[in-house]
PDB file of C-alpha atoms in Angstrom:
ATOM      1  CA  MET A   1     121.806  34.219 256.921  1.00  0.00           C
ATOM      2  CA  THR A   2     118.281  34.894 255.860  1.00  0.00           C
ATOM      3  CA  PHE A   3     115.709  36.257 258.397  1.00  0.00           C
ATOM      4  CA  SER A   4     113.635  33.427 259.891  1.00  0.00           C
ATOM      5  CA  PHE A   5     110.166  34.171 261.175  1.00  0.00           C
ATOM      6  CA  LYS A   6     110.105  30.677 262.564  1.00  0.00           C
ATOM      7  CA  ARG A   7     113.041  31.446 264.956  1.00  0.00           C
ATOM      8  CA  VAL A   8     111.470  34.781 265.906  1.00  0.00           C
ATOM      9  CA  ASN A   9     108.076  33.141 266.587  1.00  0.00           C
ATOM     10  CA  ALA A  10     109.871  30.470 268.691  1.00  0.00           C
ATOM     11  CA  ILE A  11     111.433  33.171 270.939  1.00  0.00           C
ATOM     12  CA  PHE A  12     108.063  34.936 271.116  1.00  0.00           C
ATOM     13  CA  ILE A  13     106.210  31.813 272.193  1.00  0.00           C
ATOM     14  CA  LYS A  14     108.864  31.081 274.819  1.00  0.00           C
ATOM     15  CA  ASP A  15     108.573  34.619 276.277  1.00  0.00           C
ATOM     16  CA  TRP A  16     104.753  34.339 276.286  1.00  0.00           C
ATOM     17  CA  LYS A  17     104.906  31.142 278.342  1.00  0.00           C
ATOM     18  CA  ASP A  18     107.431  32.734 280.679  1.00  0.00           C
ATOM     19  CA  LEU A  19     105.237  35.804 281.112  1.00  0.00           C
ATOM     20  CA  GLN A  20     102.278  33.769 282.228  1.00  0.00           C
ATOM     21  CA  ARG A  21     104.362  32.375 285.098  1.00  0.00           C
ATOM     22  CA  ASN A  22     105.852  35.735 286.193  1.00  0.00           C
ATOM     23  CA  SER A  23     103.568  37.551 288.663  1.00  0.00           C
ATOM     24  CA  TYR A  24     106.110  40.438 288.963  1.00  0.00           C
ATOM     25  CA  ILE A  25     105.733  41.346 285.283  1.00  0.00           C
ATOM     26  CA  ILE A  26     101.944  40.989 285.303  1.00  0.00           C
ATOM     27  CA  PHE A  27     101.678  43.241 288.412  1.00  0.00           C
ATOM     28  CA  THR A  28     104.028  45.739 286.750  1.00  0.00           C
ATOM     29  CA  LEU A  29     101.893  45.946 283.574  1.00  0.00           C
ATOM     30  CA  ALA A  30      98.841  46.881 285.728  1.00  0.00           C
ATOM     31  CA  ILE A  31     100.489  50.028 287.099  1.00  0.00           C
ATOM     32  CA  PRO A  32      99.984  52.274 284.113  1.00  0.00           C
ATOM     33  CA  LEU A  33      96.359  51.100 283.820  1.00  0.00           C
ATOM     34  CA  VAL A  34      95.604  51.935 287.442  1.00  0.00           C
ATOM     35  CA  PHE A  35      97.085  55.374 287.054  1.00  0.00           C
ATOM     36  CA  ALA A  36      95.137  55.942 283.825  1.00  0.00           C
ATOM     37  CA  ALA A  37      91.894  54.842 285.564  1.00  0.00           C
ATOM     38  CA  TRP A  38      92.601  57.250 288.475  1.00  0.00           C
ATOM     39  CA  LEU A  39      93.255  60.125 286.037  1.00  0.00           C
ATOM     40  CA  GLY A  40      90.112  59.303 284.153  1.00  0.00           C
ATOM     41  CA  ARG A  41      87.983  59.518 287.306  1.00  0.00           C
ATOM     42  CA  MET A  42      89.538  62.925 288.049  1.00  0.00           C
ATOM     43  CA  GLY A  43      88.461  64.057 284.647  1.00  0.00           C
ATOM     44  CA  GLU A  44      91.803  65.800 284.045  1.00  0.00           C
ATOM     45  CA  GLU A  45      91.860  67.423 280.578  1.00  0.00           C
ATOM     46  CA  ASP A  46      95.069  69.424 280.802  1.00  0.00           C
ATOM     47  CA  GLY A  47      97.129  68.654 277.624  1.00  0.00           C
ATOM     48  CA  ILE A  48     100.414  67.680 279.150  1.00  0.00           C
ATOM     49  CA  PHE A  49      99.071  65.918 282.293  1.00  0.00           C
ATOM     50  CA  SER A  50      96.603  63.954 280.259  1.00  0.00           C
ATOM     51  CA  THR A  51      99.532  62.322 278.293  1.00  0.00           C
ATOM     52  CA  TYR A  52     101.185  60.904 281.451  1.00  0.00           C
ATOM     53  CA  PRO A  53      99.469  57.585 281.305  1.00  0.00           C
ATOM     54  CA  ILE A  54     100.743  56.925 277.789  1.00  0.00           C
ATOM     55  CA  ASN A  55     104.263  57.911 278.671  1.00  0.00           C
ATOM     56  CA  LEU A  56     104.090  55.810 281.799  1.00  0.00           C
ATOM     57  CA  ALA A  57     102.852  52.882 279.757  1.00  0.00           C
ATOM     58  CA  LEU A  58     105.826  53.265 277.457  1.00  0.00           C
ATOM     59  CA  VAL A  59     108.341  53.373 280.361  1.00  0.00           C
ATOM     60  CA  ILE A  60     106.873  50.692 282.496  1.00  0.00           C
ATOM     61  CA  ALA A  61     105.398  48.305 279.890  1.00  0.00           C
ATOM     62  CA  GLY A  62     108.169  48.931 277.354  1.00  0.00           C
ATOM     63  CA  ALA A  63     111.371  49.528 279.211  1.00  0.00           C
ATOM     64  CA  PHE A  64     110.736  47.744 282.550  1.00  0.00           C
ATOM     65  CA  ILE A  65     109.025  44.638 281.102  1.00  0.00           C
ATOM     66  CA  GLN A  66     111.694  44.247 278.414  1.00  0.00           C
ATOM     67  CA  ALA A  67     114.449  44.616 281.105  1.00  0.00           C
ATOM     68  CA  ALA A  68     112.773  42.083 283.326  1.00  0.00           C
ATOM     69  CA  MET A  69     112.419  39.441 280.550  1.00  0.00           C
ATOM     70  CA  VAL A  70     116.045  39.842 279.449  1.00  0.00           C
ATOM     71  CA  ALA A  71     117.287  39.773 282.993  1.00  0.00           C
ATOM     72  CA  GLU A  72     115.242  36.651 283.722  1.00  0.00           C
ATOM     73  CA  GLU A  73     117.011  34.921 280.762  1.00  0.00           C
ATOM     74  CA  LYS A  74     120.365  35.812 282.423  1.00  0.00           C
ATOM     75  CA  GLU A  75     119.139  34.741 285.882  1.00  0.00           C
ATOM     76  CA  LYS A  76     118.075  31.357 284.552  1.00  0.00           C
ATOM     77  CA  ASN A  77     121.293  31.020 282.453  1.00  0.00           C
ATOM     78  CA  THR A  78     119.291  30.686 279.293  1.00  0.00           C
ATOM     79  CA  LEU A  79     120.454  33.888 277.698  1.00  0.00           C
ATOM     80  CA  ARG A  80     123.911  32.506 276.839  1.00  0.00           C
ATOM     81  CA  GLY A  81     122.180  29.614 274.969  1.00  0.00           C
ATOM     82  CA  LEU A  82     120.165  32.087 273.015  1.00  0.00           C
ATOM     83  CA  LEU A  83     123.229  34.151 272.206  1.00  0.00           C
ATOM     84  CA  LEU A  84     124.954  31.128 270.886  1.00  0.00           C
ATOM     85  CA  SER A  85     122.038  29.817 268.965  1.00  0.00           C
ATOM     86  CA  PRO A  86     121.730  29.879 265.096  1.00  0.00           C
ATOM     87  CA  ALA A  87     119.447  32.917 265.393  1.00  0.00           C
ATOM     88  CA  SER A  88     120.898  36.198 264.095  1.00  0.00           C
ATOM     89  CA  THR A  89     121.292  39.328 266.050  1.00  0.00           C
ATOM     90  CA  VAL A  90     118.242  40.817 264.298  1.00  0.00           C
ATOM     91  CA  GLU A  91     116.121  37.748 264.954  1.00  0.00           C
ATOM     92  CA  ILE A  92     117.058  37.669 268.661  1.00  0.00           C
ATOM     93  CA  PHE A  93     116.232  41.444 268.951  1.00  0.00           C
ATOM     94  CA  VAL A  94     112.925  41.185 267.094  1.00  0.00           C
ATOM     95  CA  GLY A  95     111.919  37.965 268.953  1.00  0.00           C
ATOM     96  CA  LYS A  96     112.841  39.268 272.414  1.00  0.00           C
ATOM     97  CA  SER A  97     111.122  42.584 271.710  1.00  0.00           C
ATOM     98  CA  ALA A  98     107.910  41.384 270.127  1.00  0.00           C
ATOM     99  CA  LEU A  99     106.125  40.389 273.296  1.00  0.00           C
ATOM    100  CA  SER A 100     107.111  43.624 275.054  1.00  0.00           C
ATOM    101  CA  ALA A 101     105.913  45.622 272.022  1.00  0.00           C
ATOM    102  CA  VAL A 102     102.552  43.793 271.991  1.00  0.00           C
ATOM    103  CA  MET A 103     102.046  44.146 275.787  1.00  0.00           C
ATOM    104  CA  THR A 104     102.983  47.907 275.575  1.00  0.00           C
ATOM    105  CA  ILE A 105     100.553  48.553 272.767  1.00  0.00           C
ATOM    106  CA  VAL A 106      97.736  46.716 274.686  1.00  0.00           C
ATOM    107  CA  VAL A 107      98.539  48.765 277.872  1.00  0.00           C
ATOM    108  CA  ILE A 108      98.679  52.048 275.834  1.00  0.00           C
ATOM    109  CA  ILE A 109      95.262  51.238 274.342  1.00  0.00           C
ATOM    110  CA  GLY A 110      93.899  50.419 277.747  1.00  0.00           C
ATOM    111  CA  SER A 111      95.350  53.562 279.242  1.00  0.00           C
ATOM    112  CA  ILE A 112      93.778  55.715 276.498  1.00  0.00           C
ATOM    113  CA  PHE A 113      90.370  54.288 277.167  1.00  0.00           C
ATOM    114  CA  LEU A 114      90.638  54.394 280.948  1.00  0.00           C
ATOM    115  CA  SER A 115      91.943  57.975 281.102  1.00  0.00           C
ATOM    116  CA  ASP A 116      89.556  59.214 278.312  1.00  0.00           C
ATOM    117  CA  PHE A 117      92.381  60.549 276.358  1.00  0.00           C
ATOM    118  CA  LYS A 118      91.273  61.990 273.043  1.00  0.00           C
ATOM    119  CA  VAL A 119      93.657  60.596 270.385  1.00  0.00           C
ATOM    120  CA  PRO A 120      94.601  63.498 267.975  1.00  0.00           C
ATOM    121  CA  SER A 121      95.440  62.630 264.333  1.00  0.00           C
ATOM    122  CA  PRO A 122      95.607  58.842 264.819  1.00  0.00           C
ATOM    123  CA  LEU A 123      98.265  58.280 262.017  1.00  0.00           C
ATOM    124  CA  LEU A 124     100.766  60.847 263.360  1.00  0.00           C
ATOM    125  CA  PHE A 125     100.034  59.700 266.933  1.00  0.00           C
ATOM    126  CA  ALA A 126     100.768  56.100 266.049  1.00  0.00           C
ATOM    127  CA  VAL A 127     104.036  57.025 264.305  1.00  0.00           C
ATOM    128  CA  SER A 128     105.155  58.987 267.397  1.00  0.00           C
ATOM    129  CA  VAL A 129     104.224  56.012 269.696  1.00  0.00           C
ATOM    130  CA  LEU A 130     106.184  53.626 267.375  1.00  0.00           C
ATOM    131  CA  LEU A 131     109.280  55.759 267.596  1.00  0.00           C
ATOM    132  CA  GLY A 132     108.861  56.001 271.452  1.00  0.00           C
ATOM    133  CA  LEU A 133     108.279  52.319 271.570  1.00  0.00           C
ATOM    134  CA  VAL A 134     111.547  51.496 269.754  1.00  0.00           C
ATOM    135  CA  PHE A 135     113.515  53.718 272.088  1.00  0.00           C
ATOM    136  CA  TYR A 136     112.024  52.429 275.294  1.00  0.00           C
ATOM    137  CA  ILE A 137     112.232  48.753 274.341  1.00  0.00           C
ATOM    138  CA  ALA A 138     115.924  49.239 273.259  1.00  0.00           C
ATOM    139  CA  THR A 139     116.475  50.964 276.630  1.00  0.00           C
ATOM    140  CA  GLY A 140     114.867  47.972 278.439  1.00  0.00           C
ATOM    141  CA  THR A 141     117.039  45.616 276.614  1.00  0.00           C
ATOM    142  CA  ILE A 142     120.125  47.583 277.677  1.00  0.00           C
ATOM    143  CA  LEU A 143     118.944  47.563 281.349  1.00  0.00           C
ATOM    144  CA  GLY A 144     118.307  43.840 281.133  1.00  0.00           C
ATOM    145  CA  LEU A 145     121.777  43.066 279.706  1.00  0.00           C
ATOM    146  CA  ILE A 146     123.544  45.057 282.321  1.00  0.00           C
ATOM    147  CA  SER A 147     121.393  43.669 285.227  1.00  0.00           C
ATOM    148  CA  ARG A 148     122.273  40.438 286.988  1.00  0.00           C
ATOM    149  CA  THR A 149     118.740  39.675 288.266  1.00  0.00           C
ATOM    150  CA  VAL A 150     115.133  40.675 287.654  1.00  0.00           C
ATOM    151  CA  MET A 151     114.952  42.582 290.869  1.00  0.00           C
ATOM    152  CA  GLU A 152     118.108  44.541 290.064  1.00  0.00           C
ATOM    153  CA  THR A 153     116.396  45.910 286.943  1.00  0.00           C
ATOM    154  CA  SER A 154     113.939  47.728 289.235  1.00  0.00           C
ATOM    155  CA  ILE A 155     116.786  49.383 291.074  1.00  0.00           C
ATOM    156  CA  ILE A 156     118.787  50.247 287.897  1.00  0.00           C
ATOM    157  CA  GLY A 157     115.574  51.245 286.076  1.00  0.00           C
ATOM    158  CA  MET A 158     114.385  53.676 288.719  1.00  0.00           C
ATOM    159  CA  PRO A 159     116.447  56.641 287.263  1.00  0.00           C
ATOM    160  CA  VAL A 160     114.989  55.699 283.796  1.00  0.00           C
ATOM    161  CA  LEU A 161     111.483  56.025 285.238  1.00  0.00           C
ATOM    162  CA  VAL A 162     112.288  59.335 286.881  1.00  0.00           C
ATOM    163  CA  VAL A 163     114.176  60.815 283.908  1.00  0.00           C
ATOM    164  CA  PHE A 164     112.189  59.461 280.948  1.00  0.00           C
ATOM    165  CA  GLY A 165     108.799  59.063 282.601  1.00  0.00           C
ATOM    166  CA  MET A 166     108.367  61.807 285.248  1.00  0.00           C
ATOM    167  CA  SER A 167     110.715  64.601 284.175  1.00  0.00           C
ATOM    168  CA  SER A 168     107.745  66.808 283.169  1.00  0.00           C
ATOM    169  CA  MET A 169     106.491  66.746 286.769  1.00  0.00           C
ATOM    170  CA  PHE A 170     109.735  68.183 288.011  1.00  0.00           C
ATOM    171  CA  LYS A 171     110.197  70.960 285.359  1.00  0.00           C
ATOM    172  CA  SER A 172     108.380  73.506 287.603  1.00  0.00           C
ATOM    173  CA  MET A 173     110.921  72.892 290.390  1.00  0.00           C
ATOM    174  CA  VAL A 174     113.974  73.342 288.097  1.00  0.00           C
ATOM    175  CA  GLU A 175     115.289  76.900 287.672  1.00  0.00           C
ATOM    176  CA  ASN A 176     118.514  76.259 285.786  1.00  0.00           C
ATOM    177  CA  GLU A 177     118.024  77.065 282.099  1.00  0.00           C
ATOM    178  CA  THR A 178     120.581  74.443 280.997  1.00  0.00           C
ATOM    179  CA  PHE A 179     118.803  71.641 282.808  1.00  0.00           C
ATOM    180  CA  LEU A 180     115.377  72.834 281.422  1.00  0.00           C
ATOM    181  CA  LYS A 181     116.731  72.698 277.856  1.00  0.00           C
ATOM    182  CA  ILE A 182     118.081  69.152 278.419  1.00  0.00           C
ATOM    183  CA  ILE A 183     114.763  68.042 279.803  1.00  0.00           C
ATOM    184  CA  ASP A 184     113.011  69.563 276.714  1.00  0.00           C
ATOM    185  CA  TYR A 185     115.057  67.226 274.497  1.00  0.00           C
ATOM    186  CA  LEU A 186     114.199  64.044 276.360  1.00  0.00           C
ATOM    187  CA  PRO A 187     112.016  61.496 274.472  1.00  0.00           C
ATOM    188  CA  ASN A 188     109.005  61.801 276.735  1.00  0.00           C
ATOM    189  CA  GLU A 189     109.101  65.553 276.448  1.00  0.00           C
ATOM    190  CA  GLN A 190     109.218  65.185 272.708  1.00  0.00           C
ATOM    191  CA  LEU A 191     106.195  62.869 272.769  1.00  0.00           C
ATOM    192  CA  ASN A 192     104.348  65.299 275.035  1.00  0.00           C
ATOM    193  CA  THR A 193     105.035  68.139 272.641  1.00  0.00           C
ATOM    194  CA  ILE A 194     103.931  66.117 269.606  1.00  0.00           C
ATOM    195  CA  TRP A 195     100.698  64.991 271.302  1.00  0.00           C
ATOM    196  CA  VAL A 196      99.759  68.439 272.647  1.00  0.00           C
ATOM    197  CA  GLY A 197     100.584  70.000 269.278  1.00  0.00           C
ATOM    198  CA  LEU A 198      98.460  67.492 267.422  1.00  0.00           C
ATOM    199  CA  SER A 199      95.560  68.134 269.858  1.00  0.00           C
ATOM    200  CA  LYS A 200      95.825  71.840 269.045  1.00  0.00           C
ATOM    201  CA  GLY A 201      95.480  71.029 265.318  1.00  0.00           C
ATOM    202  CA  GLU A 202      99.100  71.137 264.238  1.00  0.00           C
ATOM    203  CA  GLY A 203      99.956  69.105 261.198  1.00  0.00           C
ATOM    204  CA  PHE A 204     103.168  67.174 260.355  1.00  0.00           C
ATOM    205  CA  SER A 205     105.052  70.225 259.462  1.00  0.00           C
ATOM    206  CA  GLY A 206     104.516  71.561 263.044  1.00  0.00           C
ATOM    207  CA  ILE A 207     105.915  68.461 264.750  1.00  0.00           C
ATOM    208  CA  ILE A 208     108.627  67.303 262.210  1.00  0.00           C
ATOM    209  CA  GLY A 209     111.400  68.596 264.340  1.00  0.00           C
ATOM    210  CA  ASN A 210     110.184  66.614 267.372  1.00  0.00           C
ATOM    211  CA  MET A 211     109.756  63.446 265.247  1.00  0.00           C
ATOM    212  CA  LEU A 212     113.364  63.820 264.016  1.00  0.00           C
ATOM    213  CA  ILE A 213     114.668  64.231 267.593  1.00  0.00           C
ATOM    214  CA  LEU A 214     112.657  61.115 268.563  1.00  0.00           C
ATOM    215  CA  LEU A 215     114.177  59.257 265.508  1.00  0.00           C
ATOM    216  CA  VAL A 216     117.714  60.234 266.730  1.00  0.00           C
ATOM    217  CA  TRP A 217     116.961  58.950 270.234  1.00  0.00           C
ATOM    218  CA  ALA A 218     115.692  55.631 268.769  1.00  0.00           C
ATOM    219  CA  ALA A 219     118.793  55.258 266.574  1.00  0.00           C
ATOM    220  CA  ILE A 220     121.150  55.941 269.458  1.00  0.00           C
ATOM    221  CA  SER A 221     119.363  53.436 271.647  1.00  0.00           C
ATOM    222  CA  ILE A 222     119.485  50.685 269.013  1.00  0.00           C
ATOM    223  CA  VAL A 223     123.213  51.270 268.344  1.00  0.00           C
ATOM    224  CA  THR A 224     123.959  51.168 272.124  1.00  0.00           C
ATOM    225  CA  THR A 225     121.947  48.003 272.539  1.00  0.00           C
ATOM    226  CA  VAL A 226     123.865  46.222 269.660  1.00  0.00           C
ATOM    227  CA  VAL A 227     127.223  47.342 271.132  1.00  0.00           C
ATOM    228  CA  ILE A 228     126.349  45.995 274.614  1.00  0.00           C
ATOM    229  CA  TYR A 229     124.800  42.822 273.149  1.00  0.00           C
ATOM    230  CA  ARG A 230     127.901  42.006 271.154  1.00  0.00           C
ATOM    231  CA  LYS A 231     130.115  42.641 274.215  1.00  0.00           C
ATOM    232  CA  ARG A 232     127.948  40.274 276.298  1.00  0.00           C
ATOM    233  CA  ARG A 233     128.013  37.736 273.390  1.00  0.00           C
ATOM    234  CA  ILE A 234     131.819  37.804 273.329  1.00  0.00           C
ATOM    235  CA  ASP A 235     132.065  37.605 277.160  1.00  0.00           C
TER     236      ASP A 235
END
């Protein structure tokens, strides 16, 4: 079966219409922007702290919004029809992820402007955001597939917010070296390390290790999503 942009566009348009009627998703999208505006008014220039709005945008706009949209399909009993449609697995994934990706990029851009974050090395910054986006949207798809309702995604997704969005805030309270090393390998920590490194003038050679770790996280999340999706399709 050849890839069909027409089918992908149809899924995108449907999601866009659903988004306009969903006040929960619209409210959720505003959270990173509010935090970014607050941070901008504080004038915080600390390297790691200044990257929080972008990480928060990836977690909330990427993972949470994607999870909510997939779970809404299940809640309305329309996901089964999509799974049984002529659309291929790739077309469904791309179509269901496209709106979340666009919304996340818009929220990230808004967060950058509101927090006065100085984007270092735009090309490498964009590549790192793209890898993070793949991971978080795939994670959101997983959360949506295993959740029964939209509200349930908030409960199940809370550990995701804490682990992948706020772990840097808790590092100072952790004394166990093993846990600290685990935290350092998390996607958000890799993103923070990349962005701080770029702001200090490091080139690609200085962050290639972090990029590779992000690539591994993205690959694992995609494989996991496909496995869960196929199981749900069979069920």
